[in-house]
Coordinates of C-alpha atoms in Angstrom, one line a residue:
X1 CA 104.6 49.8 85.9
X2 CA 107.4 51.3 87.9
X3 CA 110.6 50.6 89.8
X4 CA 112.1 52.2 93.0
X5 CA 115.7 53.2 93.3
X6 CA 117.1 52.1 96.7
X7 CA 120.8 52.8 97.6
X8 CA 121.7 53.0 94.0
X9 CA 119.9 49.8 92.9
X10 CA 116.6 49.5 91.0
X11 CA 114.0 47.1 92.3
X12 CA 112.0 44.7 90.1
X13 CA 109.1 46.2 88.2
X14 CA 105.7 46.3 89.9
X15 CA 102.3 47.7 89.1
X16 CA 101.0 51.0 90.5
X17 CA 97.6 50.5 92.0
X18 CA 97.2 53.8 93.9
X19 CA 97.2 57.3 92.4
X20 CA 99.6 58.6 95.0
X21 CA 102.8 60.6 94.3
X22 CA 105.9 58.4 94.4
X23 CA 103.7 55.4 94.1
X24 CA 103.3 54.5 97.7
X25 CA 101.0 55.8 100.5
X26 CA 103.8 55.1 103.0
X27 CA 106.4 57.1 101.1
X28 CA 106.1 60.3 103.1
X29 CA 106.0 58.5 106.5
X30 CA 108.9 56.3 105.6
X31 CA 110.9 59.4 104.6
X32 CA 110.1 61.1 107.8
X33 CA 111.4 58.2 109.8
X34 CA 114.6 58.0 107.7
X35 CA 115.2 61.8 108.0
X36 CA 114.7 61.9 111.7
X37 CA 118.3 60.9 112.6
X38 CA 119.6 63.9 110.6
X39 CA 117.5 66.3 112.6
X40 CA 118.5 64.8 115.9
X41 CA 122.2 64.7 115.0
X42 CA 122.2 68.5 114.2
X43 CA 120.1 69.4 117.3
X44 CA 122.3 67.4 119.6
X45 CA 125.6 68.6 118.3
X46 CA 126.7 71.3 120.8
X47 CA 129.3 72.7 118.4
X48 CA 126.5 73.9 116.0
X49 CA 125.2 77.3 117.1
X50 CA 121.7 78.1 115.9
X51 CA 119.5 81.1 116.3
X52 CA 118.6 82.0 119.9
X53 CA 115.0 83.2 120.6
X54 CA 115.3 86.2 122.9
X55 CA 114.1 86.0 126.5
X56 CA 113.7 82.2 126.3
X57 CA 117.2 80.8 126.0
X58 CA 115.9 78.4 123.3
X59 CA 118.0 77.7 120.3
X60 CA 116.6 76.7 116.9
X61 CA 118.9 74.9 114.5
X62 CA 116.8 72.8 112.1
X63 CA 113.2 72.7 110.8
X64 CA 112.0 69.7 108.8
X65 CA 108.8 69.2 106.9
X66 CA 108.7 66.0 104.7
X67 CA 111.7 66.3 102.4
X68 CA 112.2 70.0 103.0
X69 CA 114.9 70.9 105.5
X70 CA 115.8 74.4 106.7
X71 CA 119.0 74.9 108.8
X72 CA 120.0 77.9 110.8
X73 CA 123.7 78.3 111.6
X74 CA 125.2 81.3 113.4
X75 CA 128.9 80.8 112.7
X76 CA 131.1 79.6 109.9
X77 CA 132.4 76.8 112.0
X78 CA 128.8 75.7 112.7
X79 CA 128.2 75.6 108.9
X80 CA 131.2 73.2 108.5
X81 CA 129.9 70.9 111.2
X82 CA 126.4 70.9 109.7
X83 CA 127.8 69.9 106.3
X84 CA 129.9 67.1 107.9
X85 CA 126.8 65.6 109.6
X86 CA 124.9 65.9 106.3
X87 CA 127.7 64.1 104.4
X88 CA 127.7 61.3 107.0
X89 CA 123.9 61.0 106.8
X90 CA 123.9 60.8 103.0
X91 CA 126.7 58.1 103.1
X92 CA 124.8 56.0 105.6
X93 CA 121.3 56.4 104.2
X94 CA 121.9 56.5 100.5
X95 CA 120.3 59.9 100.4
X96 CA 121.5 62.7 98.2
X97 CA 121.2 66.5 98.4
X98 CA 119.4 68.1 95.4
X99 CA 121.9 70.8 94.7
X100 CA 119.7 72.5 92.1
X101 CA 117.0 73.2 94.7
X102 CA 119.3 73.9 97.6
X103 CA 120.3 77.6 98.3
X104 CA 121.5 79.7 101.2
X105 CA 121.2 83.2 102.5
X106 CA 123.8 85.2 104.5
X107 CA 122.8 87.7 107.2
X108 CA 125.0 90.2 109.0
X109 CA 128.8 90.2 108.5
X110 CA 129.0 86.5 107.4
X111 CA 131.9 85.8 105.1
X112 CA 131.7 84.0 101.8
X113 CA 130.7 80.3 102.3
X114 CA 131.7 78.9 98.8
X115 CA 134.5 76.9 100.4
X116 CA 132.0 74.8 102.4
X117 CA 129.5 73.9 99.6
X118 CA 128.5 74.7 96.0
X119 CA 125.0 75.8 96.7
X120 CA 123.8 79.1 95.1
X121 CA 123.5 82.2 97.2
X122 CA 120.2 84.1 97.1
X123 CA 118.7 87.2 98.6
X124 CA 115.3 85.7 98.9
X125 CA 114.1 82.1 99.0
X126 CA 110.9 80.2 99.2
X127 CA 110.4 78.0 102.3
X128 CA 107.3 75.7 102.0
X129 CA 105.9 78.1 99.3
X130 CA 106.4 81.3 101.4
X131 CA 109.0 83.8 100.1
X132 CA 111.4 85.0 102.8
X133 CA 114.3 87.4 102.7
X134 CA 116.3 90.0 104.6
X135 CA 113.8 92.8 103.7
X136 CA 110.4 91.6 105.0
X137 CA 108.3 94.3 103.4
X138 CA 110.0 93.8 100.0
X139 CA 109.6 90.0 99.8
X140 CA 106.0 90.3 101.0
X141 CA 105.2 92.7 98.2
X142 CA 106.9 90.5 95.6
X143 CA 105.0 87.4 96.8
X144 CA 101.6 89.1 96.8
X145 CA 102.2 90.7 93.4
X146 CA 102.8 87.2 92.0
X147 CA 99.7 85.7 93.7
X148 CA 97.4 88.6 92.6
X149 CA 98.8 88.5 89.1
X150 CA 98.2 84.8 88.9
X151 CA 94.5 85.2 90.0
X152 CA 94.0 88.1 87.5
X153 CA 95.3 86.0 84.6
X154 CA 93.0 83.1 85.6
X155 CA 90.0 85.4 85.8
X156 CA 90.8 86.8 82.3
X157 CA 90.5 83.2 81.0
X158 CA 87.2 82.6 82.8
X159 CA 85.8 85.9 81.4
X160 CA 85.7 84.2 78.0
X161 CA 83.1 81.8 79.3
X162 CA 79.4 82.7 79.3
X163 CA 78.8 82.4 83.0
X164 CA 75.9 83.6 85.1
X165 CA 76.3 85.4 88.4
X166 CA 76.0 82.2 90.6
X167 CA 78.5 80.5 88.3
X168 CA 80.9 83.3 88.7
X169 CA 80.6 83.3 92.5
X170 CA 81.4 79.5 92.4
X171 CA 84.5 80.2 90.3
X172 CA 85.7 82.8 92.8
X173 CA 85.1 80.7 95.8
X174 CA 86.4 77.4 94.5
X175 CA 89.2 78.3 92.1
X176 CA 90.4 81.8 93.2
X177 CA 90.1 82.6 96.9
X178 CA 91.1 79.0 97.8
X179 CA 94.6 79.8 96.5
X180 CA 95.0 82.5 99.2
X181 CA 94.3 80.6 102.4
X182 CA 97.7 79.0 102.9
X183 CA 99.5 82.3 102.3
X184 CA 97.1 84.2 104.6
X185 CA 97.7 81.7 107.4
X186 CA 101.5 82.1 107.1
X187 CA 102.0 85.8 106.4
X188 CA 100.3 89.2 106.5
X189 CA 98.3 90.7 103.7
X190 CA 98.9 94.3 102.6
X191 CA 95.9 96.6 102.3
X192 CA 96.5 97.1 98.6
X193 CA 96.1 93.4 98.0
X194 CA 92.7 93.3 99.8
X195 CA 91.5 96.3 97.8
X196 CA 93.0 95.0 94.5
X197 CA 91.3 91.5 94.9
X198 CA 88.0 93.1 95.7
X199 CA 88.2 95.3 92.7
X200 CA 89.3 92.4 90.5
X201 CA 86.4 90.2 91.8
X202 CA 83.8 92.9 91.2
X203 CA 85.1 93.5 87.7
X204 CA 84.7 89.7 87.0
X205 CA 81.2 89.6 88.5
X206 CA 79.8 92.6 86.7
X207 CA 82.0 92.6 83.5
X208 CA 83.5 96.0 84.4
X209 CA 80.0 97.6 84.8
X210 CA 78.6 99.1 88.0
X211 CA 77.5 96.5 90.5
X212 CA 73.8 95.8 90.5
X213 CA 73.9 94.2 93.9
X214 CA 76.1 95.5 96.7
X215 CA 79.2 93.5 97.4
X216 CA 78.4 93.3 101.1
X217 CA 75.1 91.7 100.2
X218 CA 76.6 89.1 97.9
X219 CA 78.9 87.8 100.7
X220 CA 75.8 87.0 102.9
X221 CA 74.3 83.5 103.2
X222 CA 71.8 82.5 100.6
X223 CA 68.9 82.3 103.0
X224 CA 69.3 86.1 103.7
X225 CA 69.7 87.3 100.1
X226 CA 73.4 86.7 99.5
X227 CA 75.2 84.2 97.3
X228 CA 77.9 83.1 99.8
X229 CA 80.7 84.9 98.0
X230 CA 83.8 84.5 100.3
X231 CA 85.2 87.8 101.5
X232 CA 89.0 87.7 101.6
X233 CA 89.4 90.2 104.5
X234 CA 86.9 88.4 106.8
X235 CA 88.5 85.1 106.0
X236 CA 91.8 86.5 106.9
X237 CA 90.3 87.7 110.2
X238 CA 88.9 84.3 110.9
X239 CA 92.4 82.7 110.4
X240 CA 93.9 85.3 112.8
X241 CA 91.4 84.3 115.5
X242 CA 92.1 80.7 114.9
X243 CA 95.8 81.4 115.6
X244 CA 94.8 83.0 119.0
X245 CA 92.7 79.9 119.7
X246 CA 95.7 77.7 119.1
X247 CA 97.9 80.0 121.2
X248 CA 95.5 79.8 124.2
X249 CA 95.4 76.0 123.9
X250 CA 97.7 74.8 126.6
X251 CA 97.9 71.4 125.0
X252 CA 99.5 72.9 121.9
X253 CA 103.3 72.9 122.4
X254 CA 104.2 74.4 119.0
X255 CA 107.5 76.4 118.8
X256 CA 105.9 79.4 117.2
X257 CA 103.9 80.1 120.5
X258 CA 107.2 81.2 122.1
X259 CA 107.8 83.8 119.4
X260 CA 104.2 85.0 119.6
X261 CA 104.4 85.4 123.3
X262 CA 107.5 87.6 123.0
X263 CA 105.7 90.0 120.6
X264 CA 102.6 90.1 122.8
X265 CA 104.7 91.1 125.7
X266 CA 106.2 94.0 123.6
X267 CA 102.8 95.6 123.0
X268 CA 103.0 99.2 124.1
X269 CA 105.9 98.3 126.5
X270 CA 103.1 97.3 128.9
X271 CA 104.7 94.0 129.9
X272 CA 101.3 92.3 130.0
X273 CA 102.4 89.1 128.3
X274 CA 99.5 87.2 126.8
X275 CA 97.1 89.1 129.0
X276 CA 97.2 91.7 126.3
X277 CA 94.8 89.4 124.5
X278 CA 92.0 90.5 126.8
X279 CA 92.4 94.0 125.6
X280 CA 90.9 95.6 122.5
X281 CA 94.2 97.1 121.6
X282 CA 94.7 100.6 120.1
X283 CA 97.1 101.4 117.2
X284 CA 99.8 102.9 119.5
X285 CA 99.9 99.7 121.5
X286 CA 100.8 97.5 118.5
X287 CA 103.2 100.0 117.0
X288 CA 106.6 98.3 116.3
X289 CA 105.1 94.8 116.0
X290 CA 105.3 92.9 112.7
X291 CA 102.3 93.4 110.5
X292 CA 101.2 89.8 110.9
X293 CA 100.8 90.3 114.7
X294 CA 99.1 93.6 114.2
X295 CA 96.5 91.8 112.1
X296 CA 96.1 89.1 114.8
X297 CA 95.4 91.6 117.5
X298 CA 93.1 93.7 115.3
X299 CA 91.0 90.7 114.4
X300 CA 91.0 89.3 117.9
X301 CA 90.0 92.7 119.3
X302 CA 86.9 92.8 117.1
X303 CA 86.1 89.2 118.1
X304 CA 86.4 90.0 121.8
X305 CA 82.8 91.4 121.9
X306 CA 81.6 87.8 121.7
X307 CA 84.1 86.3 124.1
X308 CA 83.5 85.5 127.8
X309 CA 86.0 84.0 130.2
X310 CA 86.2 83.0 133.9
X311 CA 89.4 84.1 135.5
X312 CA 90.8 81.6 138.0
X313 CA 93.7 82.0 140.4
X314 CA 94.8 85.1 142.3
X315 CA 97.8 85.8 140.1
X316 CA 95.7 85.6 137.0
X317 CA 93.4 88.3 138.4
X318 CA 96.2 90.6 139.5
X319 CA 97.8 90.4 136.1
X320 CA 94.6 91.3 134.2
X321 CA 94.8 94.5 132.2
X322 CA 92.9 97.4 133.7
X323 CA 92.1 99.2 130.4
X324 CA 90.4 98.1 127.2
X325 CA 89.5 94.9 129.0
X326 CA 86.1 93.4 128.1
X327 CA 85.9 92.0 131.6
X328 CA 86.3 95.4 133.3
X329 CA 83.4 97.7 132.2
X330 CA 82.0 101.1 133.1
X331 CA 78.4 101.5 132.0
X332 CA 78.8 98.5 129.6
X333 CA 82.0 99.9 128.0
X334 CA 85.7 99.2 128.5
X335 CA 87.6 101.9 130.4
X336 CA 90.5 103.6 128.7
X337 CA 92.8 106.2 130.4
X338 CA 95.9 106.5 128.2
X339 CA 97.7 108.8 130.6
X340 CA 97.6 106.2 133.4
X341 CA 98.8 103.5 131.0
X342 CA 101.8 105.7 130.0
X343 CA 102.9 106.0 133.7
X344 CA 102.8 102.2 134.3
X345 CA 99.3 101.7 135.8
X346 CA 98.2 98.9 133.5
X347 CA 97.3 95.9 135.6
X348 CA 94.8 95.1 138.4
X349 CA 97.7 94.6 140.8
X350 CA 98.8 98.3 140.1
X351 CA 95.7 99.6 142.1
X352 CA 95.3 96.9 144.8
X353 CA 97.2 96.0 147.9
X354 CA 98.8 92.7 147.3
X355 CA 98.9 91.3 150.9
X356 CA 96.0 93.1 152.5
X357 CA 92.5 94.2 151.6
X358 CA 91.5 97.3 149.7
X359 CA 92.6 99.6 146.9
X360 CA 95.8 101.7 147.0
X361 CA 95.2 105.2 148.3
X362 CA 94.6 108.1 145.9
X363 CA 97.8 109.7 147.0
X364 CA 99.8 106.8 145.6
X365 CA 98.3 107.4 142.1
X366 CA 99.0 111.1 142.5
X367 CA 102.6 110.4 143.4
X368 CA 103.1 108.1 140.4
X369 CA 101.6 110.8 138.1
X370 CA 103.8 113.6 139.6
X371 CA 106.9 111.5 139.1
X372 CA 106.1 110.9 135.4
X373 CA 104.2 114.0 134.3
X374 CA 104.6 117.7 135.0
X375 CA 100.9 118.7 134.6
X376 CA 97.7 116.9 135.3
X377 CA 94.3 117.6 136.8
X378 CA 94.0 116.0 140.3
X379 CA 90.2 116.2 140.4
X380 CA 89.9 114.6 137.0
X381 CA 92.4 111.9 138.1
X382 CA 90.4 111.2 141.3
X383 CA 87.2 110.8 139.2
X384 CA 89.0 108.3 136.9
X385 CA 90.3 106.3 139.8
X386 CA 86.8 106.0 141.2
X387 CA 85.6 104.7 137.9
X388 CA 88.4 102.1 137.9
X389 CA 87.5 100.9 141.4
X390 CA 83.9 100.6 140.6
X391 CA 84.6 98.8 137.3
X392 CA 86.7 95.9 138.6
X393 CA 84.3 92.9 139.2
X394 CA 83.5 92.4 142.9
X395 CA 84.2 88.7 142.7
X396 CA 87.7 89.4 141.4
X397 CA 88.4 91.6 144.4
X398 CA 87.0 89.0 146.8
X399 CA 89.3 86.3 145.4
X400 CA 92.3 88.5 145.7
X401 CA 91.5 89.6 149.3
X402 CA 90.8 86.0 150.5
X403 CA 94.2 85.0 149.0
X404 CA 92.3 82.4 146.9
X405 CA 94.5 80.4 144.7
X406 CA 93.0 77.9 142.3
X407 CA 94.0 76.9 138.8
X408 CA 96.0 79.6 137.1
X409 CA 94.1 79.5 133.8
X410 CA 91.0 80.8 132.1
X411 CA 87.8 79.1 130.8
X412 CA 87.2 80.9 127.5
X413 CA 83.7 80.8 126.0
X414 CA 82.3 82.3 122.8
X415 CA 78.7 83.3 122.1
X416 CA 78.0 82.5 118.4
X417 CA 74.5 82.3 117.1
X418 CA 72.9 82.6 120.5
X419 CA 74.8 79.5 121.7
X420 CA 77.7 79.3 124.1
X421 CA 80.7 77.4 122.9
X422 CA 84.2 76.6 124.3
X423 CA 86.7 78.6 122.2
X424 CA 88.6 75.4 121.6
X425 CA 85.5 73.9 120.0
X426 CA 85.1 76.7 117.5
X427 CA 86.0 76.3 113.8
X428 CA 87.4 78.7 111.2
X429 CA 84.0 78.6 109.5
X430 CA 82.3 79.8 112.7
X431 CA 84.8 82.6 113.1
X432 CA 84.2 83.6 109.4
X433 CA 80.4 83.6 109.9
X434 CA 80.8 86.0 112.8
X435 CA 83.0 88.5 110.8
X436 CA 80.9 88.2 107.7
X437 CA 77.7 88.9 109.6
X438 CA 79.3 92.1 111.0
X439 CA 79.6 93.7 107.6
X440 CA 76.7 92.0 105.8
X441 CA 74.3 94.4 104.2
X442 CA 70.6 93.4 103.9
X443 CA 69.3 93.5 100.3
X444 CA 67.6 96.7 99.4
X445 CA 64.8 94.7 97.9
X446 CA 63.7 93.5 101.4
X447 CA 61.8 96.8 102.1
X448 CA 60.1 96.7 98.7
X449 CA 58.7 93.2 99.2
X450 CA 57.6 93.9 102.8
X451 CA 55.9 97.1 101.6
X452 CA 54.2 95.2 98.7
X453 CA 53.1 92.2 100.7
X454 CA 52.0 93.2 104.2
X455 CA 53.2 91.0 107.1
X456 CA 56.0 89.4 105.1
X457 CA 59.1 88.3 107.0
X458 CA 62.6 88.9 105.6
X459 CA 63.5 85.3 105.7
X460 CA 60.4 84.4 103.6
X461 CA 61.7 86.5 100.7
X462 CA 64.7 84.2 100.0
X463 CA 63.1 80.8 100.3
X464 CA 62.1 78.3 97.6
X465 CA 64.9 79.3 95.2
X466 CA 66.8 76.0 95.1
X467 CA 66.2 72.3 94.5
X468 CA 67.3 69.2 92.6
X469 CA 64.9 70.1 89.8
X470 CA 65.9 73.7 89.6
X471 CA 68.8 74.3 87.2
X472 CA 71.5 77.0 88.0
X473 CA 70.3 79.3 85.2
X474 CA 66.8 79.3 86.5
X475 CA 68.1 80.0 90.1
X476 CA 70.1 82.9 88.7
X477 CA 67.1 84.4 86.9
X478 CA 65.0 84.0 90.1
X479 CA 67.7 85.7 92.2
X480 CA 67.7 88.7 89.9
X481 CA 64.0 89.0 90.2
X482 CA 64.0 88.7 94.0
X483 CA 66.7 91.4 94.2
X484 CA 64.7 93.6 91.8
X485 CA 67.7 94.4 89.6
X486 CA 66.1 93.9 86.2
X487 CA 66.1 97.0 84.0
X488 CA 62.5 97.9 83.3
X489 CA 61.6 100.7 81.0
X490 CA 60.8 103.0 84.0
X491 CA 64.4 102.6 85.1
X492 CA 65.9 102.8 81.6
X493 CA 64.0 106.1 81.0
X494 CA 65.5 107.5 84.3
X495 CA 69.0 106.8 83.2
X496 CA 68.4 108.1 79.7
X497 CA 68.4 104.8 77.8
X498 CA 64.7 104.9 76.8
X499 CA 62.5 107.7 75.6
X500 CA 59.3 106.2 76.8
X501 CA 58.5 104.0 79.8
X502 CA 55.3 102.7 78.3
X503 CA 55.1 98.8 78.2
X504 CA 56.0 97.5 74.8
X505 CA 53.6 94.5 75.3
X506 CA 50.3 96.1 76.4
X507 CA 51.2 99.7 75.2
X508 CA 48.9 101.1 77.9
X509 CA 50.8 101.6 81.2
X510 CA 54.3 102.4 82.3
X511 CA 56.5 99.3 82.7
X512 CA 57.7 99.2 86.3
X513 CA 58.7 96.0 88.1
X514 CA 55.3 94.7 89.3
X515 CA 53.7 95.7 86.0
X516 CA 56.0 93.3 84.1
X517 CA 55.1 90.2 86.2
X518 CA 51.6 91.0 87.7
X519 CA 49.8 94.0 86.3
X520 CA 50.3 94.0 82.6
X521 CA 46.9 93.5 80.9
X522 CA 48.5 91.4 78.2
X523 CA 49.1 88.8 81.0
X524 CA 45.5 88.5 82.2
X525 CA 44.6 85.2 80.5
X526 CA 48.1 83.7 81.1
X527 CA 47.9 84.5 84.8
X528 CA 44.4 83.1 85.2
X529 CA 45.6 79.7 83.7
X530 CA 48.7 79.7 85.8
X531 CA 46.8 80.5 89.0
X532 CA 44.3 77.7 88.3
X533 CA 47.2 75.3 87.9
X534 CA 48.9 76.5 91.1
X535 CA 45.6 76.0 93.0
X536 CA 45.1 72.6 91.5
X537 CA 48.6 71.5 92.4
X538 CA 48.5 72.6 96.0
X539 CA 47.2 76.0 96.7
X540 CA 43.9 76.8 98.4
X541 CA 40.8 77.5 96.3
X542 CA 39.8 80.6 98.2
X543 CA 43.2 82.4 98.3
X544 CA 43.0 86.1 97.9
X545 CA 44.5 87.7 94.8
X546 CA 47.3 89.4 96.8
X547 CA 48.3 86.0 98.3
X548 CA 48.4 84.4 94.8
X549 CA 50.5 87.4 93.6
X550 CA 52.9 86.8 96.5
X551 CA 53.2 83.1 95.6
X552 CA 53.9 84.1 92.0
X553 CA 56.6 86.5 93.0
X554 CA 58.2 84.8 96.0
X555 CA 57.3 81.1 95.6
X556 CA 55.2 78.6 97.3
X557 CA 56.2 77.8 100.9
X558 CA 53.4 75.5 102.2
X559 CA 54.3 71.9 103.2
X560 CA 52.5 70.3 100.3
X561 CA 53.6 67.3 98.3
X562 CA 53.7 69.2 95.1
X563 CA 55.7 72.2 96.4
X564 CA 58.8 71.5 94.2
X565 CA 56.7 71.3 91.1
X566 CA 54.8 74.5 92.0
X567 CA 58.0 76.5 92.5
X568 CA 59.5 75.2 89.3
X569 CA 56.3 76.2 87.5
X570 CA 56.4 79.7 89.0
X571 CA 60.1 80.3 88.3
X572 CA 59.7 79.2 84.7
X573 CA 56.6 81.3 84.4
X574 CA 58.4 84.5 85.4
X575 CA 61.4 83.7 83.2
X576 CA 59.1 83.3 80.1
X577 CA 57.3 86.5 80.9
X578 CA 60.6 88.4 81.0
X579 CA 61.7 86.6 77.8
X580 CA 58.5 87.5 76.0
X581 CA 59.0 91.1 77.1
X582 CA 62.5 91.1 75.6
X583 CA 61.3 89.8 72.3
X584 CA 58.7 92.6 72.2
X585 CA 61.3 95.2 72.8
X586 CA 64.0 93.9 70.5
X587 CA 62.0 92.4 67.6
X588 CA 58.7 94.2 68.0
X589 CA 56.9 90.9 68.0
X590 CA 54.2 90.2 70.6
X591 CA 54.3 86.4 71.1
X592 CA 51.6 84.3 72.7
X593 CA 53.1 83.9 76.2
X594 CA 51.1 80.7 76.9
X595 CA 52.4 79.0 73.8
X596 CA 56.0 80.2 74.6
X597 CA 55.6 78.9 78.2
X598 CA 54.4 75.4 77.0
X599 CA 57.4 75.1 74.6
X600 CA 59.9 76.1 77.4
X601 CA 58.3 73.8 79.9
X602 CA 58.4 70.8 77.5
X603 CA 62.1 71.5 76.7
X604 CA 63.0 71.9 80.3
X605 CA 61.3 68.8 81.5
X606 CA 62.7 66.7 78.7
X607 CA 66.2 67.8 79.6
X608 CA 65.5 67.2 83.3
X609 CA 64.2 63.7 82.6
X610 CA 67.2 62.8 80.5
X611 CA 69.5 64.0 83.3
X612 CA 67.7 61.9 86.0
X613 CA 67.7 58.9 83.7
X614 CA 71.4 59.3 83.0
X615 CA 72.1 59.6 86.7
X616 CA 69.9 56.5 87.3
X617 CA 67.5 58.6 89.5
X618 CA 64.2 57.6 87.7
X619 CA 62.5 56.9 91.0
X620 CA 63.4 60.4 92.3
X621 CA 61.9 61.9 89.2
X622 CA 58.7 60.0 89.6
X623 CA 58.4 61.1 93.3
X624 CA 58.4 64.7 92.2
X625 CA 56.4 64.4 88.9
X626 CA 53.6 62.1 90.1
X627 CA 50.7 60.8 88.1
X628 CA 48.6 63.4 89.9
X629 CA 50.8 66.2 88.7
X630 CA 50.8 64.8 85.2
X631 CA 47.0 64.6 85.0
X632 CA 46.6 68.1 86.3
X633 CA 49.0 69.6 83.8
X634 CA 47.7 67.4 81.0
X635 CA 44.3 69.2 81.2
X636 CA 46.2 72.4 80.1
X637 CA 48.1 70.5 77.3
X638 CA 51.3 70.6 79.4
X639 CA 53.0 67.2 79.1
X640 CA 56.4 65.7 79.9
X641 CA 58.0 62.3 79.3
X642 CA 58.5 59.4 81.8
X643 CA 55.3 59.6 83.8
X644 CA 52.7 58.3 81.5

């Protein structure tokens, strides 16, 4: 039960039926309606001087988001008028300022403002969770130190849990990296944060030991040998590209676009405006820009290789950048002549006649260079000018010469996954996949498996590792096997942790990877029984030994009704082989692997059956473990509940 305070009076008690903050789903919307007059009153009061955005004449006075209000006032008199409007608003609406949460910052030569209000003065403040202050670099460092520290403390807690590799990746993706996205969208990320987080994540994944699987492999999709670990840097890049997408959307009238346009126009003092977005900018071009916009242009520049656009309108073509433009290519590469850019030759219009056909004469380019530079090579300059003339698309020149107008905009497309998309249709996930795939490293194990099994495709190595009847621990065990990162005695001997590489089970041959699962003589009877079961469940009777070995190591991929059972059987088979090998090494006991397998199978299926029954999925269980499967396994004294 609860009550609501309205204009100083409490309502009657009523029951809360929705788990929504403040008790009502309309609360936030109603507050926005009530707070709107305050914003309008401050905006429309001419006596209040806000912050002017250079080159636009626009003035910003107030920003409101739900119950958070931020006000910019340029003069002390403006502060007084703001407080008067706030007092009138509170009196009329019944609202009240939360003085404990309200603070102010002074910039420049502003005098003490204690006479106007009793709010505390601060040097930094959080606005919608983002720390802001006079010293941008300082507050950014403070904010990120706090965020990284929080993540490290949380990970130290999770280190106390017995988690497998897939479980750890899940923790990082869901509970850790997700805390960063809002901050990444709003502010820049220092390099030390990227490196620190990566080091922290690797330490968590491998318990401070050397990584057994490359980081750039783990970030890949599961179907290619990765685990889908989210890479913070590539996620940041995808958010920066999303910002450019929103900037290029003419339907988006957000106020931040004006500020971004100003910084784009400052790039390299080239005065290209937002046409700089069609360049793969160099570091000297972005010098002097805030770090956030440097990140935007760097990410967008890398993404440009997949962007295509149709330039419409004569003015649009004339204002296109000449250099580093993915639309103006020489032998498939962007042209870049820094000395010409430094003297002001940066746009298509700088080399074309504007009101008649043809390019400007070579002498004009020479005159411009002579005026700006004391020494230059005329012959070299002539060669570069010819390259420029040949690189500009012929259709652009035709449109300029025919004085063709048309719409002054661009149709921007993106090629992702061999498919053409409108940029405005693309999502952050699509951008992330592009950046992730740029740095993804194929598993080292791919070459081993392709060498072992002739004609094997890379994508076939990473199939059949998941399913509703495969528990996470079994998935994790199978992933380690497919990646070939288990420490056999051959490897342990090489690193000085074993004196002998001879197999502790058969005591005859060296224990390398394939010996453990396929070639050990102590596995002969066990393998024969398992192969017979695999064939009876769905395999072909006349399959070659190498093909059966491939099925044992990489799973069963035929479209058979018992495929799920076969792959579960194979995964558990390998897990038991490795378990028996561990017992032989540590306890010097050679267990009967078939008996061990039957016990593990029985326990696994009992737990699985209980889970399906608890989730009321008995029918799903019966679809997988049919009476046919039961009868086949029963011949080998392998049983399970629920299907008799």
